[in-house]
């Protein structure tokens, strides 16, 4: 069973940046994808980005293209999400999640989920 350690949430001013981290252990396969999904109360989940371990590819969902950067440590089991020029629409609960072996269309369907970290955007 996977374990997730997420951190980095908090309050950001509009136009500011935030860096989230997710360390995953207990992975069930050497081929996996680690992604970020956000959820706003009253709205559905929205995929943000996804990293594929097998080839290092990274997918971004359209609302964050050009503003989001995903990176990993050398183990590829800790994934970082930096989001720049944050706006009120970026606020929500951000979840780290794992799927095997690849990201799925829409970047919202995953096998296992972390506990989430809250992000607020306000001046």
Short mmCIF file of N, CA and C in Angstrom, two decimals:
data_model
loop_
_atom_site.label_atom_id
_atom_site.label_comp_id
_atom_site.label_asym_id
_atom_site.label_seq_id
_atom_site.Cartn_x
_atom_site.Cartn_y
_atom_site.Cartn_z
N UNK A 1 0.85 -1.19 0.00
CA UNK A 1 0.00 0.00 0.00
C UNK A 1 0.89 1.24 0.00
N UNK A 2 0.48 2.20 -0.85
CA UNK A 2 1.28 3.40 -0.97
C UNK A 2 1.07 4.31 0.23
N UNK A 3 2.10 5.04 0.55
CA UNK A 3 2.02 6.11 1.54
C UNK A 3 2.44 7.42 0.87
N UNK A 4 1.71 8.46 1.22
CA UNK A 4 1.95 9.77 0.62
C UNK A 4 2.31 10.77 1.72
N UNK A 5 3.30 11.60 1.45
CA UNK A 5 3.61 12.73 2.33
C UNK A 5 3.57 13.98 1.47
N UNK A 6 2.53 14.76 1.67
CA UNK A 6 2.34 15.97 0.88
C UNK A 6 2.64 17.19 1.75
N UNK A 7 3.19 18.20 1.13
CA UNK A 7 3.45 19.44 1.86
C UNK A 7 3.50 20.61 0.89
N UNK A 8 3.47 21.80 1.46
CA UNK A 8 3.64 23.01 0.68
C UNK A 8 2.41 23.85 0.49
N UNK A 9 1.27 23.39 0.95
CA UNK A 9 0.06 24.19 0.80
C UNK A 9 0.10 25.42 1.69
N UNK A 10 -0.83 26.31 1.44
CA UNK A 10 -0.90 27.51 2.27
C UNK A 10 -1.57 28.65 1.54
N UNK A 11 -1.30 29.84 2.02
CA UNK A 11 -1.90 31.04 1.47
C UNK A 11 -0.92 31.72 0.52
N UNK A 12 -1.41 32.07 -0.66
CA UNK A 12 -0.59 32.74 -1.66
C UNK A 12 -1.35 33.98 -2.14
N UNK A 13 -0.61 35.04 -2.36
CA UNK A 13 -1.24 36.22 -2.93
C UNK A 13 -1.43 36.05 -4.42
N UNK A 14 -2.45 36.67 -4.99
CA UNK A 14 -2.61 36.62 -6.45
C UNK A 14 -1.34 37.08 -7.16
N UNK A 15 -0.95 36.31 -8.16
CA UNK A 15 0.29 36.59 -8.86
C UNK A 15 1.50 35.90 -8.27
N UNK A 16 1.34 35.32 -7.10
CA UNK A 16 2.44 34.66 -6.43
C UNK A 16 2.63 33.23 -6.90
N UNK A 17 3.56 32.55 -6.28
CA UNK A 17 3.91 31.18 -6.64
C UNK A 17 3.82 30.26 -5.43
N UNK A 18 3.63 28.99 -5.72
CA UNK A 18 3.55 27.98 -4.67
C UNK A 18 4.25 26.73 -5.17
N UNK A 19 4.92 26.04 -4.26
CA UNK A 19 5.57 24.79 -4.60
C UNK A 19 5.08 23.70 -3.65
N UNK A 20 4.45 22.70 -4.23
CA UNK A 20 3.96 21.55 -3.48
C UNK A 20 4.91 20.38 -3.68
N UNK A 21 5.02 19.56 -2.66
CA UNK A 21 5.82 18.35 -2.81
C UNK A 21 5.02 17.14 -2.39
N UNK A 22 5.35 16.01 -2.99
CA UNK A 22 4.67 14.76 -2.68
C UNK A 22 5.70 13.64 -2.73
N UNK A 23 5.92 13.02 -1.59
CA UNK A 23 6.81 11.87 -1.51
C UNK A 23 5.98 10.62 -1.39
N UNK A 24 6.20 9.67 -2.29
CA UNK A 24 5.41 8.45 -2.32
C UNK A 24 6.30 7.26 -2.00
N UNK A 25 5.85 6.41 -1.11
CA UNK A 25 6.55 5.18 -0.81
C UNK A 25 5.57 4.02 -0.93
N UNK A 26 6.11 2.80 -0.96
CA UNK A 26 5.27 1.62 -1.08
C UNK A 26 4.64 1.44 -2.44
N UNK A 27 5.28 1.99 -3.47
CA UNK A 27 4.73 1.86 -4.82
C UNK A 27 4.63 0.39 -5.21
N UNK A 28 3.60 0.07 -5.96
CA UNK A 28 3.29 -1.31 -6.30
C UNK A 28 3.98 -1.79 -7.56
N UNK A 29 4.60 -0.86 -8.25
CA UNK A 29 5.27 -1.22 -9.50
C UNK A 29 6.38 -0.21 -9.74
N UNK A 30 7.34 -0.63 -10.57
CA UNK A 30 8.41 0.31 -10.97
C UNK A 30 7.94 1.25 -12.07
N UNK A 31 6.81 0.96 -12.66
CA UNK A 31 6.24 1.83 -13.69
C UNK A 31 4.98 2.47 -13.13
N UNK A 32 5.03 3.74 -12.96
CA UNK A 32 3.93 4.44 -12.30
C UNK A 32 3.85 5.87 -12.82
N UNK A 33 2.77 6.49 -12.48
CA UNK A 33 2.60 7.91 -12.78
C UNK A 33 2.15 8.61 -11.51
N UNK A 34 2.75 9.72 -11.22
CA UNK A 34 2.37 10.51 -10.05
C UNK A 34 1.80 11.83 -10.55
N UNK A 35 0.61 12.14 -10.09
CA UNK A 35 -0.05 13.34 -10.57
C UNK A 35 -0.60 14.21 -9.46
N UNK A 36 -1.05 15.38 -9.87
CA UNK A 36 -1.70 16.33 -8.96
C UNK A 36 -3.10 16.62 -9.47
N UNK A 37 -4.05 16.57 -8.56
CA UNK A 37 -5.45 16.86 -8.86
C UNK A 37 -5.93 17.87 -7.83
N UNK A 38 -6.71 18.83 -8.26
CA UNK A 38 -7.25 19.79 -7.31
C UNK A 38 -8.77 19.75 -7.30
N UNK A 39 -9.31 20.15 -6.17
CA UNK A 39 -10.77 20.14 -6.03
C UNK A 39 -11.21 21.37 -5.25
N UNK A 40 -12.20 22.04 -5.78
CA UNK A 40 -12.82 23.18 -5.13
C UNK A 40 -14.18 22.75 -4.64
N UNK A 41 -14.57 23.13 -3.42
CA UNK A 41 -15.89 22.75 -2.92
C UNK A 41 -16.99 23.15 -3.90
N UNK A 42 -17.88 22.21 -4.19
CA UNK A 42 -18.97 22.48 -5.11
C UNK A 42 -18.63 22.24 -6.56
N UNK A 43 -17.37 21.96 -6.85
CA UNK A 43 -16.94 21.66 -8.21
C UNK A 43 -16.29 20.28 -8.25
N UNK A 44 -16.18 19.75 -9.42
CA UNK A 44 -15.54 18.45 -9.59
C UNK A 44 -14.04 18.54 -9.49
N UNK A 45 -13.42 17.39 -9.51
CA UNK A 45 -11.96 17.35 -9.49
C UNK A 45 -11.40 17.76 -10.83
N UNK A 46 -10.27 18.43 -10.80
CA UNK A 46 -9.61 18.89 -12.01
C UNK A 46 -8.16 18.42 -12.01
N UNK A 47 -7.79 17.70 -13.04
CA UNK A 47 -6.41 17.28 -13.16
C UNK A 47 -5.52 18.48 -13.40
N UNK A 48 -4.35 18.46 -12.78
CA UNK A 48 -3.41 19.57 -12.93
C UNK A 48 -2.22 19.15 -13.78
N UNK A 49 -1.53 18.10 -13.33
CA UNK A 49 -0.34 17.65 -14.04
C UNK A 49 -0.05 16.21 -13.65
N UNK A 50 0.79 15.56 -14.46
CA UNK A 50 1.09 14.16 -14.21
C UNK A 50 2.47 13.81 -14.74
N UNK A 51 3.24 13.07 -13.96
CA UNK A 51 4.59 12.65 -14.29
C UNK A 51 4.60 11.14 -14.51
N UNK A 52 5.24 10.71 -15.59
CA UNK A 52 5.32 9.29 -15.91
C UNK A 52 6.75 8.81 -15.65
N UNK A 53 6.87 7.81 -14.78
CA UNK A 53 8.22 7.39 -14.35
C UNK A 53 9.00 6.70 -15.47
N UNK A 54 8.30 5.99 -16.35
CA UNK A 54 9.00 5.16 -17.32
C UNK A 54 9.83 5.96 -18.31
N UNK A 55 9.32 7.13 -18.69
CA UNK A 55 10.06 7.92 -19.67
C UNK A 55 10.28 9.37 -19.22
N UNK A 56 9.84 9.71 -18.03
CA UNK A 56 10.04 11.06 -17.53
C UNK A 56 9.14 12.10 -18.14
N UNK A 57 8.15 11.68 -18.89
CA UNK A 57 7.27 12.67 -19.52
C UNK A 57 6.35 13.30 -18.48
N UNK A 58 5.94 14.51 -18.79
CA UNK A 58 5.07 15.27 -17.90
C UNK A 58 3.94 15.85 -18.72
N UNK A 59 2.73 15.68 -18.23
CA UNK A 59 1.56 16.22 -18.88
C UNK A 59 0.96 17.32 -18.01
N UNK A 60 0.51 18.37 -18.67
CA UNK A 60 -0.13 19.48 -17.96
C UNK A 60 -1.53 19.68 -18.51
N UNK A 61 -2.45 19.99 -17.63
CA UNK A 61 -3.79 20.29 -18.08
C UNK A 61 -3.84 21.75 -18.51
N UNK A 62 -4.76 22.04 -19.42
CA UNK A 62 -4.74 23.35 -20.07
C UNK A 62 -4.81 24.55 -19.13
N UNK A 63 -5.57 24.51 -18.02
CA UNK A 63 -5.63 25.70 -17.15
C UNK A 63 -4.30 26.12 -16.55
N UNK A 64 -3.31 25.20 -16.52
CA UNK A 64 -2.04 25.54 -15.89
C UNK A 64 -0.87 25.53 -16.86
N UNK A 65 -1.13 25.27 -18.14
CA UNK A 65 -0.04 25.26 -19.12
C UNK A 65 0.65 26.62 -19.12
N UNK A 66 1.96 26.60 -19.05
CA UNK A 66 2.73 27.84 -19.02
C UNK A 66 2.94 28.40 -17.64
N UNK A 67 2.21 27.89 -16.67
CA UNK A 67 2.34 28.37 -15.29
C UNK A 67 2.80 27.30 -14.32
N UNK A 68 2.66 26.05 -14.72
CA UNK A 68 3.01 24.93 -13.83
C UNK A 68 4.29 24.27 -14.30
N UNK A 69 5.08 23.84 -13.32
CA UNK A 69 6.30 23.09 -13.60
C UNK A 69 6.37 21.92 -12.63
N UNK A 70 6.47 20.73 -13.20
CA UNK A 70 6.63 19.52 -12.38
C UNK A 70 8.08 19.07 -12.46
N UNK A 71 8.63 18.71 -11.33
CA UNK A 71 9.98 18.18 -11.28
C UNK A 71 10.03 17.04 -10.26
N UNK A 72 11.12 16.30 -10.26
CA UNK A 72 11.25 15.20 -9.32
C UNK A 72 12.65 15.21 -8.71
N UNK A 73 12.79 14.44 -7.62
CA UNK A 73 14.13 14.22 -7.11
C UNK A 73 14.75 13.06 -7.89
N UNK A 74 15.97 12.66 -7.51
CA UNK A 74 16.63 11.65 -8.33
C UNK A 74 16.02 10.27 -8.18
N UNK A 75 15.18 10.07 -7.18
CA UNK A 75 14.52 8.77 -7.04
C UNK A 75 13.27 8.68 -7.90
N UNK A 76 12.80 9.83 -8.35
CA UNK A 76 11.53 9.94 -9.10
C UNK A 76 10.33 9.50 -8.27
N UNK A 77 10.49 9.48 -6.95
CA UNK A 77 9.37 9.13 -6.08
C UNK A 77 8.95 10.32 -5.22
N UNK A 78 9.63 11.42 -5.35
CA UNK A 78 9.18 12.69 -4.79
C UNK A 78 8.98 13.63 -5.95
N UNK A 79 7.77 14.13 -6.04
CA UNK A 79 7.39 14.97 -7.16
C UNK A 79 7.02 16.35 -6.64
N UNK A 80 7.48 17.36 -7.34
CA UNK A 80 7.21 18.74 -6.96
C UNK A 80 6.33 19.38 -8.02
N UNK A 81 5.40 20.21 -7.55
CA UNK A 81 4.57 21.00 -8.46
C UNK A 81 4.75 22.46 -8.09
N UNK A 82 5.30 23.23 -9.01
CA UNK A 82 5.35 24.67 -8.82
C UNK A 82 4.32 25.32 -9.71
N UNK A 83 3.54 26.19 -9.13
CA UNK A 83 2.51 26.89 -9.88
C UNK A 83 2.75 28.39 -9.72
N UNK A 84 2.96 29.06 -10.85
CA UNK A 84 3.28 30.49 -10.85
C UNK A 84 2.06 31.32 -11.25
N UNK A 85 2.15 32.61 -10.99
CA UNK A 85 1.09 33.55 -11.34
C UNK A 85 -0.26 33.01 -10.89
N UNK A 86 -0.32 32.65 -9.64
CA UNK A 86 -1.54 32.01 -9.13
C UNK A 86 -2.69 33.01 -9.06
N UNK A 87 -3.86 32.47 -9.34
CA UNK A 87 -5.08 33.27 -9.37
C UNK A 87 -6.11 32.62 -8.45
N UNK A 88 -7.16 33.34 -8.10
CA UNK A 88 -8.18 32.76 -7.21
C UNK A 88 -8.73 31.41 -7.70
N UNK A 89 -8.80 31.22 -9.02
CA UNK A 89 -9.30 29.94 -9.54
C UNK A 89 -8.35 28.78 -9.25
N UNK A 90 -7.14 29.08 -8.85
CA UNK A 90 -6.19 28.02 -8.52
C UNK A 90 -6.37 27.50 -7.09
N UNK A 91 -7.18 28.16 -6.30
CA UNK A 91 -7.37 27.74 -4.91
C UNK A 91 -8.14 26.43 -4.86
N UNK A 92 -7.86 25.65 -3.82
CA UNK A 92 -8.57 24.39 -3.64
C UNK A 92 -7.73 23.41 -2.86
N UNK A 93 -8.24 22.21 -2.77
CA UNK A 93 -7.50 21.13 -2.13
C UNK A 93 -6.71 20.42 -3.21
N UNK A 94 -5.40 20.34 -3.03
CA UNK A 94 -4.54 19.70 -4.01
C UNK A 94 -4.16 18.31 -3.51
N UNK A 95 -4.44 17.33 -4.34
CA UNK A 95 -4.16 15.94 -4.01
C UNK A 95 -3.04 15.41 -4.89
N UNK A 96 -2.15 14.66 -4.28
CA UNK A 96 -1.17 13.87 -5.01
C UNK A 96 -1.74 12.47 -5.18
N UNK A 97 -1.49 11.85 -6.31
CA UNK A 97 -2.09 10.54 -6.57
C UNK A 97 -1.17 9.72 -7.46
N UNK A 98 -1.37 8.41 -7.42
CA UNK A 98 -0.55 7.49 -8.20
C UNK A 98 -1.42 6.61 -9.08
N UNK A 99 -0.95 6.35 -10.28
CA UNK A 99 -1.60 5.38 -11.16
C UNK A 99 -0.52 4.49 -11.78
N UNK A 100 -0.96 3.35 -12.29
CA UNK A 100 -0.03 2.39 -12.90
C UNK A 100 -0.52 2.02 -14.28
N UNK A 101 0.30 2.03 -15.34
CA UNK A 101 1.63 2.60 -15.32
C UNK A 101 1.69 4.05 -15.78
N UNK A 102 0.56 4.54 -16.34
CA UNK A 102 0.60 5.86 -16.99
C UNK A 102 -0.48 6.78 -16.45
N UNK A 103 -0.38 8.04 -16.83
CA UNK A 103 -1.44 9.01 -16.59
C UNK A 103 -2.62 8.63 -17.49
N UNK A 104 -3.81 8.90 -17.02
CA UNK A 104 -5.00 8.64 -17.82
C UNK A 104 -5.55 9.95 -18.36
N UNK A 105 -6.35 9.85 -19.40
CA UNK A 105 -6.90 11.02 -20.04
C UNK A 105 -7.65 11.89 -19.04
N UNK A 106 -7.41 13.18 -19.09
CA UNK A 106 -8.04 14.10 -18.16
C UNK A 106 -7.26 14.30 -16.88
N UNK A 107 -6.32 13.41 -16.63
CA UNK A 107 -5.41 13.50 -15.48
C UNK A 107 -6.16 13.54 -14.15
N UNK A 108 -7.33 12.88 -14.06
CA UNK A 108 -8.08 12.87 -12.79
C UNK A 108 -8.32 11.48 -12.24
N UNK A 109 -8.02 10.45 -13.00
CA UNK A 109 -8.27 9.09 -12.53
C UNK A 109 -6.97 8.44 -12.07
N UNK A 110 -6.95 8.01 -10.82
CA UNK A 110 -5.75 7.43 -10.24
C UNK A 110 -6.10 6.24 -9.36
N UNK A 111 -5.13 5.41 -9.14
CA UNK A 111 -5.30 4.21 -8.33
C UNK A 111 -5.34 4.54 -6.83
N UNK A 112 -4.47 5.43 -6.38
CA UNK A 112 -4.37 5.74 -4.96
C UNK A 112 -4.16 7.24 -4.78
N UNK A 113 -4.61 7.73 -3.63
CA UNK A 113 -4.61 9.17 -3.40
C UNK A 113 -3.96 9.52 -2.07
N UNK A 114 -3.32 10.69 -2.06
CA UNK A 114 -2.82 11.24 -0.82
C UNK A 114 -3.93 11.95 -0.06
N UNK A 115 -3.56 12.55 1.06
CA UNK A 115 -4.55 13.15 1.94
C UNK A 115 -4.93 14.57 1.51
N UNK A 116 -4.16 15.18 0.68
CA UNK A 116 -4.48 16.52 0.18
C UNK A 116 -3.84 17.61 1.00
N UNK A 117 -3.61 18.73 0.35
CA UNK A 117 -3.09 19.91 1.03
C UNK A 117 -3.84 21.12 0.48
N UNK A 118 -4.22 22.02 1.39
CA UNK A 118 -5.07 23.13 0.98
C UNK A 118 -4.24 24.30 0.47
N UNK A 119 -4.74 24.89 -0.60
CA UNK A 119 -4.12 26.07 -1.19
C UNK A 119 -5.17 27.17 -1.27
N UNK A 120 -4.82 28.32 -0.72
CA UNK A 120 -5.70 29.48 -0.79
C UNK A 120 -4.98 30.61 -1.53
N UNK A 121 -5.74 31.34 -2.30
CA UNK A 121 -5.20 32.47 -3.05
C UNK A 121 -6.00 33.70 -2.67
N UNK A 122 -5.33 34.61 -2.00
CA UNK A 122 -6.04 35.80 -1.53
C UNK A 122 -5.03 36.89 -1.19
N UNK A 123 -5.47 38.11 -1.37
CA UNK A 123 -4.63 39.25 -0.98
C UNK A 123 -4.94 39.68 0.44
#
